[in-house]
Short mmCIF file of C-alpha atoms and ligand atoms in Angstrom, two decimals:
data_model
loop_
_atom_site.label_atom_id
_atom_site.label_comp_id
_atom_site.label_asym_id
_atom_site.label_seq_id
_atom_site.Cartn_x
_atom_site.Cartn_y
_atom_site.Cartn_z
CA MET G 1 0.03 -0.05 0.15
CA LEU G 2 2.49 2.51 1.45
CA THR G 3 4.45 2.15 -2.32
CA ASN G 4 2.02 3.93 -3.61
CA LEU G 5 1.68 7.13 -2.30
CA LYS G 6 2.19 10.08 -4.06
CA ALA G 7 4.69 12.93 -3.08
CA GLN G 8 2.77 15.80 -2.15
CA PRO G 9 3.65 19.72 -2.36
CA ALA G 10 5.66 21.29 0.06
CA ASP G 11 4.14 23.68 1.65
CA LYS G 12 5.88 26.92 1.04
CA ILE G 13 6.50 28.17 3.90
CA LEU G 14 7.72 24.95 6.07
CA ALA G 15 9.51 24.64 2.82
CA LEU G 16 11.30 27.43 3.75
CA MET G 17 12.09 27.55 6.67
CA ALA G 18 14.19 24.43 6.15
CA LYS G 19 16.61 26.08 3.33
CA PHE G 20 16.85 28.91 6.08
CA ARG G 21 17.92 26.53 8.40
CA GLU G 22 19.67 24.25 6.17
CA ASP G 23 21.85 28.05 4.40
CA PRO G 24 25.67 27.99 6.28
CA ARG G 25 26.22 31.64 5.90
CA PRO G 26 26.67 33.77 9.14
CA THR G 27 24.65 36.43 7.34
CA LYS G 28 21.38 35.41 6.23
CA ILE G 29 18.27 36.33 7.66
CA ASP G 30 15.01 35.15 8.66
CA LEU G 31 12.11 37.02 7.20
CA GLY G 32 9.87 33.30 6.20
CA VAL G 33 7.80 31.85 8.81
CA GLY G 34 5.23 33.86 11.39
CA VAL G 35 6.84 33.13 14.30
CA TYR G 36 7.59 36.57 16.29
CA LYS G 37 11.71 36.84 17.19
CA ASN G 38 12.97 40.01 19.23
CA ALA G 39 16.05 42.22 18.59
CA GLU G 40 18.09 38.97 19.19
CA GLY G 41 16.45 36.86 17.18
CA VAL G 42 14.83 35.02 19.86
CA THR G 43 11.48 33.91 20.10
CA PRO G 44 10.54 34.10 23.88
CA VAL G 45 8.80 32.36 26.72
CA MET G 46 6.57 34.94 27.65
CA ARG G 47 6.53 36.72 31.38
CA ALA G 48 2.81 36.07 32.04
CA VAL G 49 3.48 32.01 30.51
CA LYS G 50 6.53 30.98 32.72
CA ALA G 51 4.41 32.69 36.04
CA ALA G 52 1.57 31.00 34.42
CA GLU G 53 3.66 27.91 33.85
CA LYS G 54 5.14 27.54 37.16
CA ARG G 55 1.52 27.91 39.10
CA ILE G 56 0.40 25.28 36.58
CA LEU G 57 2.96 23.17 37.67
CA GLY G 58 2.95 23.35 41.41
CA GLU G 59 -0.87 23.08 41.69
CA GLN G 60 -2.56 20.06 38.92
CA GLU G 61 -3.10 17.58 40.90
CA SER G 62 -4.14 15.62 37.57
CA LYS G 63 -3.67 14.59 33.59
CA SER G 64 -6.86 12.91 33.35
CA TYR G 65 -9.36 14.29 30.13
CA VAL G 66 -11.11 16.92 30.66
CA ALA G 67 -13.79 17.71 28.08
CA LEU G 68 -14.34 16.99 24.43
CA ALA G 69 -14.43 20.28 23.42
CA GLY G 70 -11.31 21.38 26.30
CA ASP G 71 -12.00 22.93 29.77
CA PRO G 72 -15.70 25.94 29.31
CA ALA G 73 -13.04 28.00 31.47
CA TYR G 74 -11.02 28.58 28.44
CA ALA G 75 -13.75 28.55 26.32
CA ASP G 76 -15.34 31.63 28.31
CA ALA G 77 -11.81 33.66 28.26
CA MET G 78 -11.47 33.17 25.01
CA ILE G 79 -14.61 34.69 23.96
CA GLY G 80 -14.04 36.79 25.96
CA LEU G 81 -11.37 37.81 24.31
CA VAL G 82 -11.91 38.11 21.15
CA LEU G 83 -15.27 38.95 21.16
CA GLY G 84 -16.16 40.62 23.77
CA ASP G 85 -19.69 41.02 24.75
CA ALA G 86 -20.95 42.23 21.10
CA VAL G 87 -22.81 38.41 20.87
CA ALA G 88 -24.87 36.62 23.95
CA ARG G 89 -22.88 34.14 25.32
CA ASP G 90 -25.55 31.59 24.76
CA ARG G 91 -25.35 31.24 20.51
CA ILE G 92 -22.17 30.91 20.69
CA ALA G 93 -20.20 26.88 20.84
CA ALA G 94 -16.49 26.53 21.26
CA ALA G 95 -13.96 24.33 20.80
CA ALA G 96 -10.54 24.11 22.19
CA THR G 97 -8.67 22.74 18.83
CA PRO G 98 -4.64 22.11 18.08
CA GLY G 99 -3.46 25.87 17.59
CA GLY G 100 -5.71 28.09 14.82
CA THR G 101 -5.06 25.45 11.90
CA GLY G 102 -6.34 23.25 14.20
CA ALA G 103 -9.91 25.21 13.89
CA VAL G 104 -9.33 26.60 10.44
CA ARG G 105 -9.67 22.57 9.44
CA GLN G 106 -12.61 22.48 12.75
CA ALA G 107 -14.04 24.17 10.87
CA PHE G 108 -13.92 23.62 7.53
CA GLU G 109 -15.32 19.52 8.03
CA LEU G 110 -18.27 21.60 9.79
CA ILE G 111 -18.56 23.09 5.89
CA LYS G 112 -18.29 19.83 4.90
CA MET G 113 -20.83 18.37 6.76
CA VAL G 114 -23.98 20.47 6.63
CA SER G 115 -23.42 21.87 2.68
CA PRO G 116 -20.58 20.32 0.78
CA ASP G 117 -21.77 22.16 -2.07
CA ALA G 118 -21.09 25.35 -0.99
CA ARG G 119 -18.13 27.21 -2.17
CA VAL G 120 -15.53 28.95 0.31
CA PHE G 121 -14.49 32.79 -0.78
CA VAL G 122 -10.78 32.77 0.18
CA SER G 123 -9.23 36.68 -0.31
CA ASN G 124 -5.87 36.79 -3.24
CA PRO G 125 -3.88 36.35 -1.43
CA THR G 126 -4.69 34.06 1.26
CA TRP G 127 -2.69 31.67 4.00
CA PRO G 128 -1.74 28.85 1.26
CA ASN G 129 -2.68 26.46 3.99
CA HIS G 130 -6.52 27.56 3.67
CA VAL G 131 -5.83 26.64 -0.12
CA SER G 132 -4.27 23.35 0.61
CA ILE G 133 -6.85 21.93 4.13
CA LEU G 134 -9.91 23.36 1.26
CA GLY G 135 -9.05 21.18 -1.52
CA TYR G 136 -7.95 18.39 1.50
CA VAL G 137 -11.28 18.07 2.96
CA GLY G 138 -12.97 18.76 -0.11
CA LEU G 139 -14.60 21.79 -0.55
CA GLU G 140 -14.49 24.27 -3.33
CA HIS G 141 -12.11 27.21 -3.23
CA VAL G 142 -13.02 30.85 -4.88
CA PRO G 143 -10.32 33.25 -4.35
CA TYR G 144 -11.00 36.90 -4.28
CA ARG G 145 -9.42 39.80 -5.17
CA TYR G 146 -7.92 41.45 -2.29
CA PHE G 147 -4.11 43.21 -2.52
CA ASP G 148 -3.45 46.00 -5.17
CA THR G 149 -0.60 45.09 -6.54
CA GLU G 150 0.52 48.80 -7.57
CA THR G 151 -0.44 50.47 -4.31
CA ARG G 152 -0.21 47.18 -1.83
CA ALA G 153 -3.56 48.15 -0.15
CA VAL G 154 -6.60 46.56 -0.11
CA ASP G 155 -8.36 46.86 -3.37
CA PHE G 156 -11.68 47.26 -1.91
CA ASP G 157 -13.55 47.40 -4.83
CA GLY G 158 -12.36 44.13 -6.84
CA MET G 159 -12.84 42.38 -3.50
CA MET G 160 -17.49 44.27 -3.14
CA ALA G 161 -17.51 43.43 -7.02
CA ASP G 162 -15.72 39.66 -6.42
CA LEU G 163 -17.98 38.42 -3.39
CA ALA G 164 -21.01 39.86 -5.30
CA GLN G 165 -20.59 37.61 -7.79
CA ALA G 166 -20.99 34.74 -4.22
CA ASN G 167 -24.61 32.43 -4.32
CA ALA G 168 -27.02 32.36 -1.38
CA GLY G 169 -25.28 30.40 1.61
CA ASP G 170 -21.62 30.15 -0.32
CA VAL G 171 -18.61 31.38 2.20
CA VAL G 172 -16.94 33.90 2.60
CA LEU G 173 -13.49 33.32 5.06
CA LEU G 174 -12.00 36.80 6.43
CA HIS G 175 -8.94 37.54 8.18
CA GLY G 176 -10.28 39.20 11.49
CA CYS G 177 -6.65 41.15 11.50
CA CYS G 178 -3.33 41.85 10.31
CA HIS G 179 -3.87 40.22 7.06
CA ASN G 180 -2.18 37.28 6.04
CA PRO G 181 0.02 37.21 3.92
CA THR G 182 0.09 40.66 3.01
CA GLY G 183 -0.50 43.28 5.82
CA ALA G 184 -2.80 45.33 3.88
CA ASN G 185 -6.63 45.61 6.15
CA LEU G 186 -9.47 46.84 5.91
CA ASN G 187 -11.07 49.62 7.94
CA LEU G 188 -14.22 49.41 9.28
CA ILE G 189 -16.29 51.70 7.27
CA GLN G 190 -15.41 48.52 4.30
CA TRP G 191 -16.02 46.30 6.92
CA GLN G 192 -19.59 47.39 7.44
CA ALA G 193 -19.66 47.11 3.78
CA VAL G 194 -18.73 43.29 3.74
CA VAL G 195 -21.42 42.68 6.11
CA ASP G 196 -24.35 44.89 4.35
CA LEU G 197 -23.70 42.46 1.32
CA ILE G 198 -23.44 39.56 3.13
CA ASN G 199 -26.36 40.33 4.95
CA GLU G 200 -27.31 41.09 1.56
CA LYS G 201 -26.88 37.59 -0.29
CA GLY G 202 -27.23 35.52 2.63
CA LEU G 203 -24.10 34.51 2.74
CA PHE G 204 -21.77 32.33 5.55
CA ALA G 205 -18.83 34.45 7.54
CA MET G 206 -15.73 33.01 8.70
CA ILE G 207 -13.25 34.41 10.23
CA ASP G 208 -10.06 33.20 11.27
CA ILE G 209 -8.49 35.57 13.27
CA ALA G 210 -4.77 34.86 14.27
CA TYR G 211 -2.43 37.78 15.09
CA GLN G 212 -5.22 39.64 17.93
CA GLY G 213 -2.99 42.20 19.47
CA PHE G 214 0.15 42.83 16.62
CA GLY G 215 -1.95 45.11 14.57
CA ASP G 216 -3.62 48.08 16.16
CA GLY G 217 -4.04 46.53 19.63
CA LEU G 218 -6.09 44.09 21.39
CA ASP G 219 -8.94 45.16 21.42
CA GLU G 220 -8.95 47.53 17.82
CA ASP G 221 -7.83 44.09 16.24
CA ALA G 222 -10.91 42.21 17.65
CA ALA G 223 -12.89 45.53 16.26
CA ALA G 224 -13.99 44.20 12.58
CA THR G 225 -14.32 40.17 14.07
CA ARG G 226 -16.96 41.28 17.42
CA LEU G 227 -18.34 43.67 14.04
CA VAL G 228 -19.26 40.49 12.01
CA ALA G 229 -20.36 39.05 14.45
CA SER G 230 -22.94 41.36 16.15
CA SER G 231 -24.08 42.27 12.84
CA ILE G 232 -25.27 38.93 11.04
CA LYS G 233 -26.44 36.29 11.82
CA GLU G 234 -24.46 33.40 12.22
CA CYS G 235 -20.58 32.89 11.94
CA LEU G 236 -17.86 30.47 12.69
CA ILE G 237 -14.55 31.84 14.49
CA ALA G 238 -10.75 30.16 14.01
CA GLY G 239 -9.00 32.11 16.53
CA SER G 240 -5.20 31.61 18.11
CA CYS G 241 -2.96 31.56 21.23
CA SER G 242 -0.11 30.93 19.38
CA LYS G 243 1.16 34.23 18.27
CA ASN G 244 0.10 36.76 20.40
CA PHE G 245 0.63 34.44 23.68
CA GLY G 246 3.51 32.81 22.01
CA ILE G 247 2.86 29.10 22.64
CA TYR G 248 3.03 27.89 19.53
CA ARG G 249 4.47 24.26 20.29
CA GLU G 250 1.41 23.72 21.94
CA ARG G 251 -0.98 24.18 19.50
CA THR G 252 -3.61 26.25 21.56
CA GLY G 253 -6.53 27.28 19.14
CA ILE G 254 -9.79 28.27 19.15
CA LEU G 255 -13.61 27.33 16.76
CA MET G 256 -16.07 29.19 18.36
CA ALA G 257 -19.60 28.39 16.48
CA ILE G 258 -22.61 31.82 16.26
CA SER G 259 -26.10 30.68 15.46
CA GLU G 260 -28.86 32.81 14.90
CA GLU G 261 -30.81 31.88 18.03
CA ALA G 262 -29.44 30.76 21.52
CA GLY G 263 -31.92 27.10 20.95
CA ASN G 264 -29.56 25.92 18.64
CA THR G 265 -26.54 26.46 20.94
CA PRO G 266 -26.38 22.53 21.57
CA VAL G 267 -26.59 20.81 19.43
CA THR G 268 -23.94 22.65 17.40
CA GLN G 269 -21.72 22.41 20.62
CA GLN G 270 -22.53 18.43 19.86
CA ASN G 271 -20.93 19.18 16.59
CA LEU G 272 -17.96 20.32 17.33
CA ASN G 273 -17.32 17.75 20.71
CA TYR G 274 -17.85 15.19 17.86
CA LEU G 275 -15.93 16.81 15.67
CA ASN G 276 -13.39 16.90 18.19
CA ARG G 277 -14.11 13.21 18.47
CA GLN G 278 -13.20 12.08 14.81
CA ASN G 279 -10.59 13.90 15.11
CA TYR G 280 -8.46 14.20 17.67
CA SER G 281 -10.99 13.20 20.78
CA PHE G 282 -9.27 15.50 23.23
CA PRO G 283 -7.85 18.38 21.80
CA PRO G 284 -4.38 19.31 23.69
CA ASP G 285 -4.79 21.23 27.16
CA HIS G 286 -1.72 22.38 28.26
CA GLY G 287 -1.54 25.78 26.20
CA ALA G 288 -5.07 27.03 27.11
CA ARG G 289 -4.53 25.99 31.32
CA VAL G 290 -1.55 28.70 30.50
CA VAL G 291 -4.27 30.60 28.55
CA THR G 292 -7.35 30.77 30.81
CA THR G 293 -5.02 31.25 33.87
CA ILE G 294 -3.49 34.57 32.36
CA LEU G 295 -6.86 35.89 31.85
CA ASN G 296 -8.82 34.97 34.55
CA ASP G 297 -5.86 36.56 36.88
CA PRO G 298 -5.72 40.56 36.60
CA GLU G 299 -1.77 40.72 37.17
CA LEU G 300 -1.11 37.98 34.60
CA ARG G 301 -3.12 39.48 32.52
CA ALA G 302 -1.81 43.19 33.08
CA ASP G 303 1.73 41.86 32.64
CA TRP G 304 1.02 39.49 29.40
CA ALA G 305 -1.11 42.95 27.47
CA ALA G 306 2.54 45.25 28.34
CA GLU G 307 4.56 42.09 26.98
CA LEU G 308 2.20 41.55 23.66
CA GLU G 309 1.92 45.61 23.64
CA GLU G 310 5.84 46.26 23.66
CA VAL G 311 6.00 43.74 20.98
CA ARG G 312 3.61 45.31 18.52
CA LEU G 313 5.52 48.43 18.94
CA GLY G 314 8.54 46.80 18.69
CA MET G 315 6.96 45.84 14.72
CA LEU G 316 5.61 48.95 14.42
CA GLN G 317 9.04 50.66 14.79
CA LEU G 318 10.16 48.58 12.24
CA ARG G 319 8.11 49.36 9.94
CA LYS G 320 9.04 52.63 10.32
CA ASP G 321 12.23 51.89 10.00
CA LEU G 322 12.40 50.03 7.29
CA ALA G 323 10.16 52.20 4.89
CA ALA G 324 12.53 55.56 5.80
CA GLU G 325 15.14 53.56 4.91
CA LEU G 326 13.49 52.76 1.73
CA GLN G 327 13.23 56.44 0.97
CA ARG G 328 16.60 57.41 1.55
CA LEU G 329 18.29 54.73 -0.32
CA SER G 330 15.40 54.77 -3.18
CA GLY G 331 14.30 58.81 -2.44
CA SER G 332 11.06 57.57 -2.85
CA ASP G 333 7.81 57.06 -1.17
CA ARG G 334 6.81 54.12 -2.80
CA PHE G 335 7.70 51.91 -0.34
CA GLY G 336 5.61 54.25 2.66
CA PHE G 337 3.05 51.07 2.80
CA ILE G 338 4.91 49.02 5.13
CA ALA G 339 4.82 51.54 7.33
CA GLU G 340 0.53 51.21 7.40
CA HIS G 341 0.27 47.71 7.14
CA ARG G 342 -0.18 46.26 10.41
CA GLY G 343 0.77 42.45 12.15
CA MET G 344 3.74 40.37 11.68
CA PHE G 345 4.02 40.55 7.78
CA SER G 346 3.78 42.65 4.53
CA GLN G 347 3.44 42.10 1.44
CA ILE G 348 6.18 44.26 -0.89
CA GLY G 349 4.93 42.73 -4.11
CA THR G 350 7.55 41.50 -6.29
CA THR G 351 7.90 38.60 -8.49
CA PRO G 352 9.37 35.43 -6.64
CA ASP G 353 12.43 35.32 -9.05
CA LEU G 354 13.58 38.53 -7.47
CA VAL G 355 12.55 36.45 -3.65
CA GLU G 356 14.40 33.87 -5.05
CA LYS G 357 17.63 36.76 -6.16
CA LEU G 358 17.85 38.16 -3.00
CA ARG G 359 17.86 35.17 -1.26
CA VAL G 360 20.05 33.42 -3.12
CA ASP G 361 23.04 37.05 -3.62
CA ASN G 362 21.53 37.80 -0.22
CA GLY G 363 21.07 35.38 2.38
CA ILE G 364 17.11 37.02 2.37
CA TYR G 365 14.83 34.15 3.11
CA MET G 366 10.94 35.39 3.05
CA VAL G 367 8.12 33.58 1.31
CA GLY G 368 8.02 32.90 -2.43
CA ASP G 369 5.20 35.75 -2.44
CA SER G 370 7.00 38.58 -1.33
CA ARG G 371 5.71 38.09 2.45
CA MET G 372 8.00 38.78 4.65
CA ASN G 373 8.29 38.74 8.38
CA ILE G 374 8.66 42.02 9.68
CA ALA G 375 9.35 40.68 13.19
CA GLY G 376 12.81 38.77 11.33
CA LEU G 377 14.33 42.44 11.70
CA ASN G 378 16.55 44.09 13.41
CA ALA G 379 18.53 47.86 13.80
CA GLN G 380 21.53 45.70 11.93
CA THR G 381 20.05 44.11 9.17
CA ILE G 382 17.00 46.80 8.33
CA PRO G 383 19.93 48.49 6.66
CA ILE G 384 20.89 45.55 4.91
CA LEU G 385 17.23 43.90 3.68
CA ALA G 386 16.63 48.23 2.71
CA LYS G 387 20.20 48.08 0.21
CA ALA G 388 19.61 44.50 -1.38
CA ILE G 389 15.58 45.70 -1.70
CA VAL G 390 17.27 49.07 -3.97
CA ASP G 391 19.79 47.26 -5.46
CA ALA G 392 17.36 44.91 -6.52
CA GLY G 393 15.62 46.92 -8.80
CA ILE G 394 12.12 46.08 -7.09
C1 LIG C 401 3.32 31.71 8.53
O1 LIG C 401 2.00 32.28 7.99
O2 LIG C 401 4.40 31.69 8.33
C2 LIG C 401 2.52 30.93 10.72
O3 LIG C 401 0.94 30.91 10.39
C3 LIG C 401 2.90 29.94 10.28
C4 LIG C 401 2.32 28.41 9.69
O4 LIG C 401 1.75 27.44 9.72
O5 LIG C 401 2.18 28.46 8.16
#
């Protein structure tokens, strides 16, 4: 049987990680995978996470199973973090998942189970794994225009024109904040227009929010998700704690499913539990417990939010410094978009050939679609990157 297996296409982001690791050049710069790094190139364990882990280690009496949807206290804490009080709690079913990817996968499976012919409209570009998992679960995807490669801002007219082609029951997948890979985001007026279109056409919304706190602040980054969730009848939200709690390898995510009527929540919850049971049974607990401990303890929560804010402001400064250096070297304002983008990424909008040239000639690693991880930069590497970009004629 195994001899009949065919090789699978490599994941672009993970393949790049491997290439970076193999590159012997000490001057290499990693702007690939979406992992936060400080100025020393380290992905630190956040202070509040360390403190919560110590507490758990001291107090935990059992490692027995918790529940198919994970600890309800985790769901409550995450619903509070993402949705605030935008939606009545009794309309929300939620299940812990292995990371944000787990939540995305469970959401797609839920859609496939209940509406196998629904088409899922995805931004062009989107996180490549969205498209890959959709194909794997057997759902059709339809790209909608999103990024204007001239202005490097959102092509809002194109997006709305493409979404207008969706039929009732089709799904619109939206990035709640910090769009991955482009870094270009809708403003709240544009979000309202998307909400109106969704309601007008009877579409189903799914939001992937993996970078809350990396853009404009914890509440600011959740504003669009809260607007959508409170203005439409039903939606799915895939949340992740990988980035904003820095607990990538603990695989800590959540899927929230909002029903129109509270009366539908128990059966929705039962379906989320069922899907967990089919795919991996009980979701991982450690990361979820760390997050719950932090969010429910005022001191730990304040310390976590303060450290996250330092991270956010640091990335914003790197954006400003890179844009300024590019302006200085190129004598043009065409890179101003880097300071306007938000989140961990900016897509600089060049060809795969030039991205490859930067890698080969300069040891600069960014994803082939010209997405760079801003957090991979520091004061020493900004001038190197800026010079390489300008020298390459980008
Ligand atoms: C990314 O986009 O680089 C991250 O979300 C990591 C991943 O799993 O792709």
